[in-house]
Coordinates of C-alpha atoms in Angstrom, one line a residue:
X9 CA 5.0 -8.8 26.1
X10 CA 2.0 -8.9 23.7
X11 CA 0.1 -5.7 23.5
X12 CA -2.7 -7.1 25.6
X13 CA -0.5 -8.1 28.3
X14 CA 1.3 -4.7 28.5
X15 CA -1.9 -2.8 28.8
X16 CA -2.3 -4.1 32.3
X17 CA 0.8 -2.4 33.2
X18 CA 0.5 0.7 31.0
X19 CA -2.1 2.8 32.9
X20 CA 0.5 5.2 34.3
X21 CA 2.8 5.0 31.3
X22 CA 3.6 8.0 29.2
X23 CA 2.0 6.4 26.1
X24 CA -1.4 5.9 28.1
X25 CA -1.2 9.5 29.4
X26 CA -0.4 11.0 26.1
X27 CA -3.3 9.3 24.6
X28 CA -5.6 10.1 27.4
X29 CA -4.6 13.7 27.1
X30 CA -6.5 13.8 23.8
X31 CA -9.7 13.1 25.8
X32 CA -9.0 16.0 28.1
X33 CA -8.5 18.3 25.0
X34 CA -4.9 18.9 26.3
X35 CA -3.4 17.6 22.9
X36 CA -4.6 16.9 19.3
X37 CA -2.2 14.1 18.4
X38 CA 0.0 11.5 20.1
X39 CA 3.4 10.5 18.5
X40 CA 5.2 7.4 20.1
X41 CA 8.5 5.5 19.3
X42 CA 7.1 2.7 21.5
X43 CA 5.3 -0.5 20.5
X44 CA 2.9 0.2 17.7
X45 CA 0.7 -2.7 19.1
X46 CA 0.4 -1.2 22.4
X47 CA -0.2 2.2 21.1
X48 CA -3.0 0.9 18.8
X49 CA -4.7 -1.1 21.6
X50 CA -4.6 1.8 24.1
X51 CA -5.9 4.2 21.4
X52 CA -8.7 2.0 20.6
X53 CA -9.6 1.6 24.2
X54 CA -9.3 5.2 25.1
X55 CA -10.4 7.1 21.9
X56 CA -12.8 4.3 20.4
X57 CA -13.5 4.4 16.7
X58 CA -15.5 6.6 14.5
X59 CA -19.2 5.7 14.5
X60 CA -20.0 2.7 12.2
X61 CA -16.3 2.0 11.7
X62 CA -15.6 -1.4 13.5
X63 CA -11.8 -1.6 12.6
X64 CA -9.2 1.2 12.7
X65 CA -6.3 0.9 10.4
X66 CA -2.6 1.7 10.5
X67 CA -1.8 4.4 7.9
X68 CA 1.5 5.6 6.6
X69 CA 2.8 8.0 4.2
X70 CA 4.5 6.3 1.2
X71 CA 6.8 8.4 -1.1
X72 CA 5.9 8.4 -4.7
X73 CA 7.0 10.1 -7.9
X74 CA 4.4 12.8 -7.4
X75 CA 4.8 13.4 -3.5
X76 CA 3.3 11.1 -1.0
X77 CA 0.4 8.6 -0.7
X78 CA -1.4 7.3 2.1
X79 CA -1.2 3.5 2.6
X80 CA -3.4 1.7 4.9
X81 CA -3.8 -0.8 6.6
X82 CA -0.2 -1.4 7.4
X83 CA -0.6 -4.2 10.0
X84 CA -3.4 -3.7 12.4
X85 CA -6.1 -6.1 10.7
X86 CA -5.1 -9.4 9.3
X87 CA -8.5 -10.2 7.8
X88 CA -10.7 -7.6 6.4
X89 CA -14.3 -7.8 4.7
X90 CA -15.5 -5.3 2.0
X91 CA -17.0 -2.9 4.7
X92 CA -13.7 -2.7 6.3
X93 CA -11.8 -1.9 2.9
X94 CA -14.5 0.7 2.0
X95 CA -14.1 2.3 5.5
X96 CA -10.4 2.3 5.0
X97 CA -11.0 4.1 1.6
X98 CA -13.0 6.7 3.1
X99 CA -10.8 7.3 6.1
X100 CA -7.5 7.3 4.0
X101 CA -9.1 9.7 1.7
X102 CA -10.0 12.0 4.4
X103 CA -6.5 11.7 5.9
X104 CA -5.0 12.5 2.4
X105 CA -7.3 15.6 2.1
X106 CA -6.4 16.8 5.4
X107 CA -2.7 16.6 4.6
X108 CA -2.9 17.8 1.1
X109 CA -6.1 20.0 0.8
X110 CA -5.6 21.1 -2.8
X111 CA -5.4 17.6 -4.1
X112 CA -8.1 15.1 -4.9
X113 CA -7.8 11.8 -3.1
X114 CA -7.4 8.9 -5.8
X115 CA -8.1 5.7 -4.1
X116 CA -6.8 2.2 -5.4
X117 CA -7.1 -1.3 -3.9
X118 CA -3.8 -3.2 -3.9
X119 CA -4.1 -6.5 -5.7
X120 CA -2.3 -8.9 -7.8
X121 CA -3.3 -7.4 -10.9
X122 CA -5.1 -4.4 -12.4
X123 CA -7.9 -6.2 -14.0
X124 CA -11.3 -6.5 -12.6
X125 CA -11.3 -10.4 -12.6
X126 CA -8.2 -10.7 -10.5
X127 CA -8.0 -11.0 -6.8
X128 CA -10.0 -12.5 -3.9
X129 CA -13.6 -12.4 -3.7
X130 CA -13.4 -9.8 -1.1
X131 CA -11.3 -7.6 -3.4
X132 CA -13.7 -8.1 -6.2
X133 CA -16.7 -7.2 -4.2
X134 CA -14.9 -4.3 -2.8
X135 CA -14.1 -3.1 -6.3
X136 CA -17.8 -3.1 -7.4
X137 CA -18.9 -1.4 -4.1
X138 CA -16.2 1.3 -4.4
X139 CA -17.4 2.1 -8.0
X140 CA -20.7 3.2 -6.5
X141 CA -19.3 4.7 -3.2
X142 CA -16.9 6.9 -5.2
X143 CA -19.6 8.5 -7.1
X144 CA -21.0 10.0 -3.9
X145 CA -17.8 10.3 -1.9
X146 CA -14.9 12.7 -1.7
X147 CA -12.4 10.7 -3.6
X148 CA -12.0 9.3 -7.1
X149 CA -11.7 5.4 -7.3
X150 CA -8.8 4.3 -9.6
X151 CA -9.5 0.6 -9.4
X152 CA -7.0 -2.0 -8.7
X153 CA -3.2 -1.3 -8.3
X154 CA -0.2 -3.8 -8.2
X155 CA 2.6 -3.4 -5.7
X156 CA 5.2 -2.2 -8.4
X157 CA 2.8 0.7 -9.2
X158 CA 2.5 2.0 -5.7
X159 CA 5.3 4.7 -6.2
X160 CA 4.0 6.0 -9.5
X161 CA 1.7 8.5 -7.7
X162 CA -1.3 8.0 -10.1
X163 CA -3.2 6.8 -6.9
X164 CA -2.4 8.7 -3.7
X165 CA -4.5 6.3 -1.3
X166 CA -3.6 2.7 -1.4
X167 CA -6.0 0.4 0.5
X168 CA -5.3 -3.3 1.6
X169 CA -5.7 -5.5 4.5
X170 CA -3.2 -5.3 7.2
X171 CA -1.5 -8.7 6.3
X172 CA -0.7 -7.6 2.7
X173 CA 0.0 -4.0 3.7
X174 CA 2.6 -5.1 6.4
X175 CA 4.4 -7.3 3.8
X176 CA 4.3 -4.6 1.3
X177 CA 5.9 -2.2 3.8
X178 CA 8.5 -4.6 5.2
X179 CA 9.4 -5.5 1.5
X180 CA 9.9 -1.9 0.6
X181 CA 11.9 -1.1 3.7
X182 CA 14.2 -4.2 3.2
X183 CA 14.7 -3.3 -0.5
X184 CA 15.6 0.4 0.4
X185 CA 18.0 -0.8 3.0
X186 CA 19.6 -3.3 0.7
X187 CA 20.1 -0.6 -2.2
X188 CA 21.4 2.0 0.5
X189 CA 23.8 -0.5 1.9
X190 CA 25.0 -1.7 -1.6
X191 CA 25.5 1.9 -2.7
X192 CA 27.6 2.5 0.4
X193 CA 29.8 -0.3 -0.3

């Protein structure tokens, strides 16, 4: 079933009940091994979004040479505008700071190059805006980052749209599995 189709049948499901328990202050977090799309849709329906944030993002912890990075969006939003990517930067930095309170969030935008002139118009506009936002925000903006630098750890919050983020995630998972399987052989 698609996430929207399964919502019709999910009002008595454990996933629905666990997310709903956050509204009743019976829990602070929901963990699920179920369908991510369904979890995301139910969460958005019940929990809503932060004021002035119109798109939530899927975030994950990505191992790096210096610990872990928060990477978002990993598949929730195929298309994003500058506001969405700035929102993701702020939310990712807040998540990183809550997990690692002694560290400064260092945000980077995932791109096809590190130079300011590379990338889509949306990425270039976001880059310019993040230079200003980071002056007043709770994070340092490190500019663009290429996929092969994600695990270096120089940036600990990596921001992208869900299309690119999901491809990066699946590529990393496939590469890790290939290497592990090859070493076992």
